[in-house]
PDB file of C-alpha atoms in Angstrom:
ATOM      1  CA  MET A   1     -12.765   1.401  -4.305  1.00  0.00           C
ATOM      2  CA  LEU A   2     -14.223  -1.993  -5.104  1.00  0.00           C
ATOM      3  CA  GLN A   3     -17.213  -1.759  -7.427  1.00  0.00           C
ATOM      4  CA  SER A   4     -18.123  -5.435  -7.506  1.00  0.00           C
ATOM      5  CA  LEU A   5     -17.453  -8.261  -5.151  1.00  0.00           C
ATOM      6  CA  GLY A   6     -15.688 -10.938  -7.170  1.00  0.00           C
ATOM      7  CA  GLY A   7     -12.524 -12.403  -5.718  1.00  0.00           C
ATOM      8  CA  MET A   8     -10.295 -10.860  -8.369  1.00  0.00           C
ATOM      9  CA  GLU A   9     -11.507  -7.386  -7.404  1.00  0.00           C
ATOM     10  CA  LEU A  10      -9.758  -7.767  -4.058  1.00  0.00           C
ATOM     11  CA  TYR A  11      -6.417  -8.054  -5.840  1.00  0.00           C
ATOM     12  CA  ALA A  12      -7.422  -5.335  -8.305  1.00  0.00           C
ATOM     13  CA  GLU A  13      -8.124  -2.952  -5.420  1.00  0.00           C
ATOM     14  CA  ALA A  14      -4.741  -3.731  -3.850  1.00  0.00           C
ATOM     15  CA  ARG A  15      -3.069  -3.057  -7.214  1.00  0.00           C
ATOM     16  CA  ALA A  16      -5.026   0.188  -7.628  1.00  0.00           C
ATOM     17  CA  GLN A  17      -3.977   1.320  -4.151  1.00  0.00           C
ATOM     18  CA  ASN A  18      -0.345   0.643  -5.037  1.00  0.00           C
ATOM     19  CA  ALA A  19      -0.708   2.654  -8.249  1.00  0.00           C
ATOM     20  CA  ARG A  20      -2.361   5.616  -6.494  1.00  0.00           C
ATOM     21  CA  LEU A  21       0.242   5.680  -3.718  1.00  0.00           C
ATOM     22  CA  LEU A  22       3.159   5.443  -6.147  1.00  0.00           C
ATOM     23  CA  ARG A  23       1.681   8.208  -8.295  1.00  0.00           C
ATOM     24  CA  LEU A  24       1.340  10.509  -5.253  1.00  0.00           C
ATOM     25  CA  LEU A  25       4.848   9.728  -4.006  1.00  0.00           C
ATOM     26  CA  THR A  26       6.338  10.312  -7.460  1.00  0.00           C
ATOM     27  CA  VAL A  27       4.578  13.673  -7.739  1.00  0.00           C
ATOM     28  CA  LEU A  28       5.774  14.543  -4.245  1.00  0.00           C
ATOM     29  CA  GLU A  29       9.332  13.567  -5.116  1.00  0.00           C
ATOM     30  CA  ASP A  30       9.191  15.829  -8.183  1.00  0.00           C
ATOM     31  CA  THR A  31       7.980  18.893  -6.230  1.00  0.00           C
ATOM     32  CA  ILE A  32      11.302  19.985  -4.745  1.00  0.00           C
ATOM     33  CA  ARG A  33      10.708  23.576  -5.867  1.00  0.00           C
ATOM     34  CA  THR A  34       7.054  23.628  -4.820  1.00  0.00           C
ATOM     35  CA  HIS A  35       5.805  25.665  -1.884  1.00  0.00           C
ATOM     36  CA  PRO A  36       6.136  23.742   1.419  1.00  0.00           C
ATOM     37  CA  ASP A  37       2.378  23.954   2.058  1.00  0.00           C
ATOM     38  CA  GLU A  38       1.670  22.205  -1.241  1.00  0.00           C
ATOM     39  CA  ARG A  39       4.205  19.512  -0.420  1.00  0.00           C
ATOM     40  CA  ARG A  40       2.598  19.008   2.986  1.00  0.00           C
ATOM     41  CA  ALA A  41      -0.843  18.692   1.343  1.00  0.00           C
ATOM     42  CA  LEU A  42       0.512  16.059  -1.056  1.00  0.00           C
ATOM     43  CA  LEU A  43       2.122  14.259   1.865  1.00  0.00           C
ATOM     44  CA  ASP A  44      -1.235  14.243   3.668  1.00  0.00           C
ATOM     45  CA  LYS A  45      -2.930  12.728   0.587  1.00  0.00           C
ATOM     46  CA  ALA A  46      -0.214  10.085   0.362  1.00  0.00           C
ATOM     47  CA  GLY A  47      -0.722   9.374   4.064  1.00  0.00           C
ATOM     48  CA  MET A  48      -4.444   8.789   3.554  1.00  0.00           C
ATOM     49  CA  GLU A  49      -3.759   6.442   0.655  1.00  0.00           C
ATOM     50  CA  LEU A  50      -1.126   4.630   2.682  1.00  0.00           C
ATOM     51  CA  GLN A  51      -3.566   4.249   5.571  1.00  0.00           C
ATOM     52  CA  ALA A  52      -6.202   2.721   3.261  1.00  0.00           C
ATOM     53  CA  SER A  53      -3.594   0.390   1.803  1.00  0.00           C
ATOM     54  CA  VAL A  54      -2.435  -0.768   5.223  1.00  0.00           C
ATOM     55  CA  HIS A  55      -6.032  -1.359   6.314  1.00  0.00           C
ATOM     56  CA  LEU A  56      -6.887  -3.518   3.296  1.00  0.00           C
ATOM     57  CA  ARG A  57      -3.768  -5.615   3.743  1.00  0.00           C
ATOM     58  CA  ARG A  58      -3.677  -5.993   7.538  1.00  0.00           C
ATOM     59  CA  GLU A  59      -7.389  -6.500   8.075  1.00  0.00           C
ATOM     60  CA  HIS A  60      -8.397  -8.437   4.984  1.00  0.00           C
ATOM     61  CA  LEU A  61      -5.903  -9.406   2.292  1.00  0.00           C
ATOM     62  CA  TYR A  62      -2.889 -10.702   4.224  1.00  0.00           C
ATOM     63  CA  PRO A  63      -4.898 -12.698   6.810  1.00  0.00           C
ATOM     64  CA  LEU A  64      -6.824 -14.349   3.962  1.00  0.00           C
ATOM     65  CA  ILE A  65      -3.697 -15.236   2.002  1.00  0.00           C
ATOM     66  CA  ALA A  66      -1.681 -16.327   5.053  1.00  0.00           C
ATOM     67  CA  ARG A  67      -4.097 -19.232   5.636  1.00  0.00           C
ATOM     68  CA  TYR A  68      -2.819 -21.046   2.574  1.00  0.00           C
ATOM     69  CA  ASP A  69       0.215 -23.301   2.482  1.00  0.00           C
ATOM     70  CA  GLY A  70       3.502 -21.457   2.192  1.00  0.00           C
ATOM     71  CA  LEU A  71       2.012 -17.986   1.990  1.00  0.00           C
ATOM     72  CA  ASP A  72       2.215 -17.113   5.686  1.00  0.00           C
ATOM     73  CA  ALA A  73       5.973 -16.478   5.535  1.00  0.00           C
ATOM     74  CA  LEU A  74       5.548 -14.293   2.459  1.00  0.00           C
ATOM     75  CA  THR A  75       2.807 -12.165   4.024  1.00  0.00           C
ATOM     76  CA  GLN A  76       4.907 -11.787   7.186  1.00  0.00           C
ATOM     77  CA  ALA A  77       7.910 -10.643   5.139  1.00  0.00           C
ATOM     78  CA  LEU A  78       5.766  -8.165   3.228  1.00  0.00           C
ATOM     79  CA  GLU A  79       4.292  -6.869   6.480  1.00  0.00           C
ATOM     80  CA  ARG A  80       7.799  -6.293   7.875  1.00  0.00           C
ATOM     81  CA  GLU A  81       8.735  -4.366   4.723  1.00  0.00           C
ATOM     82  CA  ARG A  82       5.512  -2.353   4.977  1.00  0.00           C
ATOM     83  CA  GLY A  83       6.362  -1.586   8.622  1.00  0.00           C
ATOM     84  CA  GLU A  84       9.762  -0.228   7.577  1.00  0.00           C
ATOM     85  CA  MET A  85       8.106   1.956   4.957  1.00  0.00           C
ATOM     86  CA  LEU A  86       5.572   3.234   7.519  1.00  0.00           C
ATOM     87  CA  ARG A  87       8.357   4.129   9.961  1.00  0.00           C
ATOM     88  CA  THR A  88      10.171   6.055   7.232  1.00  0.00           C
ATOM     89  CA  PHE A  89       6.915   7.789   6.277  1.00  0.00           C
ATOM     90  CA  GLU A  90       6.322   8.818   9.893  1.00  0.00           C
ATOM     91  CA  ARG A  91       9.852  10.263  10.088  1.00  0.00           C
ATOM     92  CA  LEU A  92       9.037  12.183   6.917  1.00  0.00           C
ATOM     93  CA  ARG A  93       5.880  13.633   8.469  1.00  0.00           C
ATOM     94  CA  GLN A  94       7.899  14.994  11.399  1.00  0.00           C
ATOM     95  CA  ILE A  95      10.283  17.191   9.394  1.00  0.00           C
ATOM     96  CA  PRO A  96       9.802  20.462   7.503  1.00  0.00           C
ATOM     97  CA  PRO A  97       8.816  19.874   3.860  1.00  0.00           C
ATOM     98  CA  ASP A  98      11.295  22.397   2.486  1.00  0.00           C
ATOM     99  CA  GLY A  99      14.561  20.772   3.546  1.00  0.00           C
ATOM    100  CA  SER A 100      16.968  18.377   1.905  1.00  0.00           C
ATOM    101  CA  GLU A 101      16.218  15.677   4.494  1.00  0.00           C
ATOM    102  CA  PHE A 102      12.571  15.740   3.397  1.00  0.00           C
ATOM    103  CA  GLN A 103      13.621  15.141  -0.194  1.00  0.00           C
ATOM    104  CA  LEU A 104      15.909  12.268   0.791  1.00  0.00           C
ATOM    105  CA  LEU A 105      13.198  10.615   2.875  1.00  0.00           C
ATOM    106  CA  ILE A 106      10.588  11.041   0.137  1.00  0.00           C
ATOM    107  CA  GLU A 107      12.939   9.291  -2.275  1.00  0.00           C
ATOM    108  CA  LEU A 108      13.478   6.517   0.278  1.00  0.00           C
ATOM    109  CA  VAL A 109       9.743   6.052   0.931  1.00  0.00           C
ATOM    110  CA  ASN A 110       9.054   6.064  -2.800  1.00  0.00           C
ATOM    111  CA  GLY A 111      11.691   3.373  -3.336  1.00  0.00           C
ATOM    112  CA  GLN A 112      10.329   1.288  -0.461  1.00  0.00           C
ATOM    113  CA  ALA A 113       6.757   1.591  -1.762  1.00  0.00           C
ATOM    114  CA  ARG A 114       7.854   0.702  -5.290  1.00  0.00           C
ATOM    115  CA  ALA A 115       9.799  -2.366  -4.115  1.00  0.00           C
ATOM    116  CA  LEU A 116       6.860  -3.520  -2.004  1.00  0.00           C
ATOM    117  CA  ALA A 117       4.365  -3.075  -4.858  1.00  0.00           C
ATOM    118  CA  GLU A 118       6.659  -4.937  -7.248  1.00  0.00           C
ATOM    119  CA  ARG A 119       7.086  -7.806  -4.790  1.00  0.00           C
ATOM    120  CA  GLU A 120       3.333  -8.086  -4.279  1.00  0.00           C
ATOM    121  CA  GLU A 121       2.806  -8.067  -8.035  1.00  0.00           C
ATOM    122  CA  ARG A 122       5.581 -10.559  -8.784  1.00  0.00           C
ATOM    123  CA  GLU A 123       5.163 -12.958  -5.847  1.00  0.00           C
ATOM    124  CA  LEU A 124       2.049 -12.500  -3.747  1.00  0.00           C
ATOM    125  CA  PHE A 125      -0.789 -11.825  -6.168  1.00  0.00           C
ATOM    126  CA  PRO A 126      -0.028 -14.700  -8.580  1.00  0.00           C
ATOM    127  CA  LEU A 127       0.335 -17.196  -5.720  1.00  0.00           C
ATOM    128  CA  ALA A 128      -2.784 -15.903  -3.984  1.00  0.00           C
ATOM    129  CA  ALA A 129      -4.879 -15.995  -7.157  1.00  0.00           C
ATOM    130  CA  HIS A 130      -3.880 -19.641  -7.565  1.00  0.00           C
ATOM    131  CA  ALA A 131      -4.215 -20.725  -3.911  1.00  0.00           C
ATOM    132  CA  VAL A 132      -7.194 -18.758  -2.580  1.00  0.00           C
ATOM    133  CA  PRO A 133     -10.615 -19.964  -3.758  1.00  0.00           C
ATOM    134  CA  PRO A 134     -12.438 -17.135  -5.582  1.00  0.00           C
ATOM    135  CA  GLU A 135     -15.490 -17.414  -3.320  1.00  0.00           C
ATOM    136  CA  GLN A 136     -13.284 -16.924  -0.248  1.00  0.00           C
ATOM    137  CA  ALA A 137     -11.654 -13.852  -1.811  1.00  0.00           C
ATOM    138  CA  ALA A 138     -15.123 -12.556  -2.702  1.00  0.00           C
ATOM    139  CA  ARG A 139     -16.223 -12.875   0.954  1.00  0.00           C
ATOM    140  CA  VAL A 140     -13.171 -10.919   2.069  1.00  0.00           C
ATOM    141  CA  ALA A 141     -13.843  -8.287  -0.600  1.00  0.00           C
ATOM    142  CA  GLN A 142     -17.397  -7.984   0.740  1.00  0.00           C
ATOM    143  CA  ALA A 143     -16.115  -7.564   4.307  1.00  0.00           C
ATOM    144  CA  HIS A 144     -13.707  -4.879   3.140  1.00  0.00           C
ATOM    145  CA  LEU A 145     -16.493  -3.047   1.327  1.00  0.00           C
ATOM    146  CA  GLU A 146     -18.743  -3.154   4.378  1.00  0.00           C
ATOM    147  CA  ASN A 147     -15.903  -1.939   6.587  1.00  0.00           C
ATOM    148  CA  CYS A 148     -15.261   1.027   4.292  1.00  0.00           C
ATOM    149  CA  ALA A 149     -18.928   2.016   4.070  1.00  0.00           C
TER     150      ALA A 149
END
């Protein structure tokens, strides 16, 4: 969670969310021989992290960034990719955690999450850090903090 309210912390929190989600999905992918209840618990943790990530982006980060020239199309593309990942994740939640389909979907979600995080890191965050005034990002970080409190 954000500890201070500088503009760069908004991007740092988004990066940290990506790292936590990818770590959970990687652990989940590597638990093929783990008891189904443990896999379901890991899936629930990943779902909570995914929900926090979606909230930060949809409510705060993407609307802020989309205001700046040329970044609206990028945030829309990222949101479409995130929507695909969420649909795959929801399919995953509907199936038993001890089957081969679960493993295939976990690998797919992990790949989607990784590609999305890499695209944010490579394209979105550098452009946003350059285009968005730090004081504006700090205000959005403050709003996010207040919303999470």
